[in-house]
Amino acid sequence: MSKASGEGHRSPKESVWDYPRPPRIEADTRHVVVRHRGVTLADSHRCLRVLETSHPPTFYVPRSDARVELLSVSEGRRRSVCEWKGVATYWTLQGTAGHPPVPGAAWSYEEPRPGYEAIAGHIAFYPELVEGCTVDGEPVRAQAGGFYGGWITDEVTGPFKGEPGTLGW
């Protein structure tokens, strides 16, 4: 895990093409908030940011800073394996009166592979499947394609994997 990003962290633009492969994990102390249907699902200054070539960063929130009681393991959701992080577990956001559940709204690595143990006990949210995610108050834009869960903010530049024409990258 590399040095922390954080307070006052507004570096010059970061190109996702300068991110490493295999991915790097950084501690990030900026204020991360995830909301859905008016409920705060996560609120943290202790996230881990995973940086990987061609992908916008993914923020992993410590479970102690998330409303995990509103999540359950997704049944029938796709199964995916990251060659570095391991097997992903997908989470369904529970439904509420008048609102259906949101299958696969989040994911985690319950038993990450060596080198990625730091993300155990953390959960990542898909920005396109929740009402909104922010980093230090800046609204996050979702990574295109529906598979990757990167968080696009003004500090990162692409092109990003997942956009039209990137399938072969």
PDB file of C-alpha atoms in Angstrom:
ATOM      1  CA  MET A   1       0.000   0.000   0.000  1.00  0.00           C
ATOM      2  CA  SER A   2       1.419   3.385  -0.893  1.00  0.00           C
ATOM      3  CA  LYS A   3       1.366   6.715   0.926  1.00  0.00           C
ATOM      4  CA  ALA A   4      -1.880   8.397   1.847  1.00  0.00           C
ATOM      5  CA  SER A   5      -3.725  10.848  -0.297  1.00  0.00           C
ATOM      6  CA  GLY A   6      -5.788  13.225   1.656  1.00  0.00           C
ATOM      7  CA  GLU A   7      -6.434  16.543   3.254  1.00  0.00           C
ATOM      8  CA  GLY A   8      -6.003  19.213   0.652  1.00  0.00           C
ATOM      9  CA  HIS A   9      -5.308  16.466  -1.903  1.00  0.00           C
ATOM     10  CA  ARG A  10      -5.968  18.172  -5.173  1.00  0.00           C
ATOM     11  CA  SER A  11      -3.019  17.085  -7.218  1.00  0.00           C
ATOM     12  CA  PRO A  12      -2.633  18.073 -10.815  1.00  0.00           C
ATOM     13  CA  LYS A  13      -4.730  15.936 -13.112  1.00  0.00           C
ATOM     14  CA  GLU A  14      -3.989  12.241 -12.765  1.00  0.00           C
ATOM     15  CA  SER A  15      -3.991  10.285 -15.993  1.00  0.00           C
ATOM     16  CA  VAL A  16      -5.275   6.753 -15.533  1.00  0.00           C
ATOM     17  CA  TRP A  17      -2.567   5.785 -18.008  1.00  0.00           C
ATOM     18  CA  ASP A  18       0.015   6.640 -15.352  1.00  0.00           C
ATOM     19  CA  TYR A  19      -1.576   4.254 -12.856  1.00  0.00           C
ATOM     20  CA  PRO A  20       0.266   0.936 -12.402  1.00  0.00           C
ATOM     21  CA  ARG A  21      -0.494  -2.578 -13.509  1.00  0.00           C
ATOM     22  CA  PRO A  22      -0.849  -4.557 -11.287  1.00  0.00           C
ATOM     23  CA  PRO A  23      -2.985  -2.108  -9.298  1.00  0.00           C
ATOM     24  CA  ARG A  24      -1.739  -0.087  -6.336  1.00  0.00           C
ATOM     25  CA  ILE A  25      -3.685   0.589  -3.118  1.00  0.00           C
ATOM     26  CA  GLU A  26      -3.508   4.035  -1.489  1.00  0.00           C
ATOM     27  CA  ALA A  27      -5.010   5.227   1.781  1.00  0.00           C
ATOM     28  CA  ASP A  28      -7.204   8.294   1.186  1.00  0.00           C
ATOM     29  CA  THR A  29      -8.426  10.603   3.952  1.00  0.00           C
ATOM     30  CA  ARG A  30     -10.742  12.732   1.837  1.00  0.00           C
ATOM     31  CA  HIS A  31     -14.424  12.750   2.811  1.00  0.00           C
ATOM     32  CA  VAL A  32     -16.254  10.015   0.886  1.00  0.00           C
ATOM     33  CA  VAL A  33     -20.052   9.777   1.091  1.00  0.00           C
ATOM     34  CA  VAL A  34     -22.394   7.281  -0.604  1.00  0.00           C
ATOM     35  CA  ARG A  35     -26.155   7.974  -0.517  1.00  0.00           C
ATOM     36  CA  HIS A  36     -29.230   6.200  -1.835  1.00  0.00           C
ATOM     37  CA  ARG A  37     -32.913   7.076  -1.433  1.00  0.00           C
ATOM     38  CA  GLY A  38     -31.963   9.792   1.037  1.00  0.00           C
ATOM     39  CA  VAL A  39     -30.028   7.367   3.266  1.00  0.00           C
ATOM     40  CA  THR A  40     -26.295   7.692   3.880  1.00  0.00           C
ATOM     41  CA  LEU A  41     -24.849   4.267   3.087  1.00  0.00           C
ATOM     42  CA  ALA A  42     -21.222   5.211   3.758  1.00  0.00           C
ATOM     43  CA  ASP A  43     -19.426   8.184   5.288  1.00  0.00           C
ATOM     44  CA  SER A  44     -15.672   7.920   5.686  1.00  0.00           C
ATOM     45  CA  HIS A  45     -12.318   9.659   5.851  1.00  0.00           C
ATOM     46  CA  ARG A  46     -10.549   6.271   5.885  1.00  0.00           C
ATOM     47  CA  CYS A  47     -11.031   4.807   2.416  1.00  0.00           C
ATOM     48  CA  LEU A  48      -8.615   2.868   0.287  1.00  0.00           C
ATOM     49  CA  ARG A  49      -8.265   3.921  -3.332  1.00  0.00           C
ATOM     50  CA  VAL A  50      -7.288   1.251  -5.879  1.00  0.00           C
ATOM     51  CA  LEU A  51      -5.440   2.628  -8.899  1.00  0.00           C
ATOM     52  CA  GLU A  52      -5.085   0.526 -12.052  1.00  0.00           C
ATOM     53  CA  THR A  53      -3.972   1.390 -15.562  1.00  0.00           C
ATOM     54  CA  SER A  54      -6.876   2.616 -17.743  1.00  0.00           C
ATOM     55  CA  HIS A  55      -9.393   2.638 -14.850  1.00  0.00           C
ATOM     56  CA  PRO A  56     -10.655   5.544 -12.763  1.00  0.00           C
ATOM     57  CA  PRO A  57      -9.928   4.961  -9.061  1.00  0.00           C
ATOM     58  CA  THR A  58     -12.193   2.703  -7.048  1.00  0.00           C
ATOM     59  CA  PHE A  59     -12.870   3.731  -3.454  1.00  0.00           C
ATOM     60  CA  TYR A  60     -13.150   0.953  -0.872  1.00  0.00           C
ATOM     61  CA  VAL A  61     -14.928   2.036   2.323  1.00  0.00           C
ATOM     62  CA  PRO A  62     -14.164   0.351   5.660  1.00  0.00           C
ATOM     63  CA  ARG A  63     -17.224  -1.651   6.680  1.00  0.00           C
ATOM     64  CA  SER A  64     -17.241   0.150  10.029  1.00  0.00           C
ATOM     65  CA  ASP A  65     -18.004   3.358   8.065  1.00  0.00           C
ATOM     66  CA  ALA A  66     -20.801   1.789   5.986  1.00  0.00           C
ATOM     67  CA  ARG A  67     -24.391   0.730   6.695  1.00  0.00           C
ATOM     68  CA  VAL A  68     -23.673  -2.944   6.032  1.00  0.00           C
ATOM     69  CA  GLU A  69     -26.947  -3.922   7.724  1.00  0.00           C
ATOM     70  CA  LEU A  70     -28.654  -2.572   4.589  1.00  0.00           C
ATOM     71  CA  LEU A  71     -26.731  -5.018   2.375  1.00  0.00           C
ATOM     72  CA  SER A  72     -26.969  -8.746   1.795  1.00  0.00           C
ATOM     73  CA  VAL A  73     -24.922 -11.056  -0.388  1.00  0.00           C
ATOM     74  CA  SER A  74     -26.385 -11.021  -3.899  1.00  0.00           C
ATOM     75  CA  GLU A  75     -27.886 -14.273  -5.104  1.00  0.00           C
ATOM     76  CA  GLY A  76     -27.524 -15.045  -8.785  1.00  0.00           C
ATOM     77  CA  ARG A  77     -25.336 -11.976  -9.426  1.00  0.00           C
ATOM     78  CA  ARG A  78     -22.459 -12.411 -11.826  1.00  0.00           C
ATOM     79  CA  ARG A  79     -19.291 -13.937 -10.516  1.00  0.00           C
ATOM     80  CA  SER A  80     -16.024 -12.239 -11.304  1.00  0.00           C
ATOM     81  CA  VAL A  81     -12.394 -12.875 -10.553  1.00  0.00           C
ATOM     82  CA  CYS A  82      -9.711 -10.214 -10.622  1.00  0.00           C
ATOM     83  CA  GLU A  83      -6.349 -11.684 -11.507  1.00  0.00           C
ATOM     84  CA  TRP A  84      -4.779  -9.634  -8.681  1.00  0.00           C
ATOM     85  CA  LYS A  85      -7.463  -9.105  -6.039  1.00  0.00           C
ATOM     86  CA  GLY A  86      -9.263 -12.455  -6.250  1.00  0.00           C
ATOM     87  CA  VAL A  87     -12.934 -13.497  -6.240  1.00  0.00           C
ATOM     88  CA  ALA A  88     -15.473 -10.690  -5.824  1.00  0.00           C
ATOM     89  CA  THR A  89     -18.555 -10.955  -3.622  1.00  0.00           C
ATOM     90  CA  TYR A  90     -21.506  -8.828  -4.790  1.00  0.00           C
ATOM     91  CA  TRP A  91     -23.977  -7.164  -2.429  1.00  0.00           C
ATOM     92  CA  THR A  92     -27.659  -6.265  -2.833  1.00  0.00           C
ATOM     93  CA  LEU A  93     -28.944  -3.057  -1.280  1.00  0.00           C
ATOM     94  CA  GLN A  94     -32.174  -3.891   0.536  1.00  0.00           C
ATOM     95  CA  GLY A  95     -35.416  -2.493  -0.775  1.00  0.00           C
ATOM     96  CA  THR A  96     -37.575  -0.084   1.173  1.00  0.00           C
ATOM     97  CA  ALA A  97     -41.270   0.758   1.070  1.00  0.00           C
ATOM     98  CA  GLY A  98     -42.019   1.582  -2.537  1.00  0.00           C
ATOM     99  CA  HIS A  99     -38.452   0.884  -3.717  1.00  0.00           C
ATOM    100  CA  PRO A 100     -37.133  -2.455  -4.976  1.00  0.00           C
ATOM    101  CA  PRO A 101     -33.792  -3.923  -3.882  1.00  0.00           C
ATOM    102  CA  VAL A 102     -30.709  -2.972  -5.913  1.00  0.00           C
ATOM    103  CA  PRO A 103     -28.847  -6.197  -6.788  1.00  0.00           C
ATOM    104  CA  GLY A 104     -25.086  -5.846  -7.072  1.00  0.00           C
ATOM    105  CA  ALA A 105     -24.958  -2.269  -5.744  1.00  0.00           C
ATOM    106  CA  ALA A 106     -21.630  -3.010  -4.075  1.00  0.00           C
ATOM    107  CA  TRP A 107     -18.831  -5.559  -4.025  1.00  0.00           C
ATOM    108  CA  SER A 108     -15.980  -6.712  -1.840  1.00  0.00           C
ATOM    109  CA  TYR A 109     -13.094  -9.139  -1.755  1.00  0.00           C
ATOM    110  CA  GLU A 110     -13.672 -11.342   1.265  1.00  0.00           C
ATOM    111  CA  GLU A 111     -10.387 -13.220   0.845  1.00  0.00           C
ATOM    112  CA  PRO A 112      -8.161 -11.033  -1.330  1.00  0.00           C
ATOM    113  CA  ARG A 113      -5.049 -12.491  -2.877  1.00  0.00           C
ATOM    114  CA  PRO A 114      -1.585 -11.775  -1.430  1.00  0.00           C
ATOM    115  CA  GLY A 115      -0.610  -8.146  -1.825  1.00  0.00           C
ATOM    116  CA  TYR A 116      -4.229  -6.949  -1.623  1.00  0.00           C
ATOM    117  CA  GLU A 117      -5.071  -7.993   1.933  1.00  0.00           C
ATOM    118  CA  ALA A 118      -5.614  -4.323   2.858  1.00  0.00           C
ATOM    119  CA  ILE A 119      -8.999  -4.281   1.056  1.00  0.00           C
ATOM    120  CA  ALA A 120     -10.380  -7.113   3.193  1.00  0.00           C
ATOM    121  CA  GLY A 121     -13.051  -5.635   5.455  1.00  0.00           C
ATOM    122  CA  HIS A 122     -13.870  -2.907   2.907  1.00  0.00           C
ATOM    123  CA  ILE A 123     -16.737  -2.506   0.460  1.00  0.00           C
ATOM    124  CA  ALA A 124     -16.959  -0.639  -2.856  1.00  0.00           C
ATOM    125  CA  PHE A 125     -20.123   0.863  -4.327  1.00  0.00           C
ATOM    126  CA  TYR A 126     -21.130   1.202  -7.987  1.00  0.00           C
ATOM    127  CA  PRO A 127     -21.794   4.927  -8.472  1.00  0.00           C
ATOM    128  CA  GLU A 128     -24.352   4.246 -11.227  1.00  0.00           C
ATOM    129  CA  LEU A 129     -26.466   2.038  -8.941  1.00  0.00           C
ATOM    130  CA  VAL A 130     -26.830   4.434  -6.013  1.00  0.00           C
ATOM    131  CA  GLU A 131     -28.273   7.940  -5.750  1.00  0.00           C
ATOM    132  CA  GLY A 132     -24.860   9.558  -5.453  1.00  0.00           C
ATOM    133  CA  CYS A 133     -21.264   9.330  -4.351  1.00  0.00           C
ATOM    134  CA  THR A 134     -19.046  12.273  -3.470  1.00  0.00           C
ATOM    135  CA  VAL A 135     -15.361  12.822  -2.742  1.00  0.00           C
ATOM    136  CA  ASP A 136     -14.803  15.961  -0.653  1.00  0.00           C
ATOM    137  CA  GLY A 137     -18.225  17.134  -1.832  1.00  0.00           C
ATOM    138  CA  GLU A 138     -17.513  16.621  -5.548  1.00  0.00           C
ATOM    139  CA  PRO A 139     -20.131  14.420  -7.239  1.00  0.00           C
ATOM    140  CA  VAL A 140     -18.669  11.250  -8.736  1.00  0.00           C
ATOM    141  CA  ARG A 141     -19.393  10.180 -12.306  1.00  0.00           C
ATOM    142  CA  ALA A 142     -19.664   6.443 -12.950  1.00  0.00           C
ATOM    143  CA  GLN A 143     -17.219   4.562 -15.132  1.00  0.00           C
ATOM    144  CA  ALA A 144     -19.000   3.525 -18.328  1.00  0.00           C
ATOM    145  CA  GLY A 145     -19.811  -0.041 -19.282  1.00  0.00           C
ATOM    146  CA  GLY A 146     -21.682  -1.338 -16.234  1.00  0.00           C
ATOM    147  CA  PHE A 147     -18.951  -3.762 -15.145  1.00  0.00           C
ATOM    148  CA  TYR A 148     -16.143  -1.690 -13.663  1.00  0.00           C
ATOM    149  CA  GLY A 149     -16.888   0.446 -10.622  1.00  0.00           C
ATOM    150  CA  GLY A 150     -14.472   3.343 -11.040  1.00  0.00           C
ATOM    151  CA  TRP A 151     -15.223   6.781  -9.615  1.00  0.00           C
ATOM    152  CA  ILE A 152     -14.550   9.617 -12.046  1.00  0.00           C
ATOM    153  CA  THR A 153     -13.800  13.013 -10.505  1.00  0.00           C
ATOM    154  CA  ASP A 154     -12.293  16.142 -12.019  1.00  0.00           C
ATOM    155  CA  GLU A 155      -8.812  15.068 -10.892  1.00  0.00           C
ATOM    156  CA  VAL A 156      -8.626  12.052 -13.232  1.00  0.00           C
ATOM    157  CA  THR A 157      -8.368  11.951 -17.006  1.00  0.00           C
ATOM    158  CA  GLY A 158      -8.884   9.099 -19.464  1.00  0.00           C
ATOM    159  CA  PRO A 159      -9.799   7.651 -21.804  1.00  0.00           C
ATOM    160  CA  PHE A 160     -11.189   5.060 -19.420  1.00  0.00           C
ATOM    161  CA  LYS A 161     -11.693   1.352 -19.943  1.00  0.00           C
ATOM    162  CA  GLY A 162     -15.424   0.612 -20.286  1.00  0.00           C
ATOM    163  CA  GLU A 163     -16.169   3.398 -22.742  1.00  0.00           C
ATOM    164  CA  PRO A 164     -17.355   2.454 -26.256  1.00  0.00           C
ATOM    165  CA  GLY A 165     -14.540   0.873 -28.278  1.00  0.00           C
ATOM    166  CA  THR A 166     -12.482  -0.226 -25.269  1.00  0.00           C
ATOM    167  CA  LEU A 167     -13.506  -3.879 -25.096  1.00  0.00           C
ATOM    168  CA  GLY A 168     -10.184  -5.067 -26.554  1.00  0.00           C
ATOM    169  CA  TRP A 169      -7.950  -3.100 -24.191  1.00  0.00           C
TER     170      TRP A 169
END
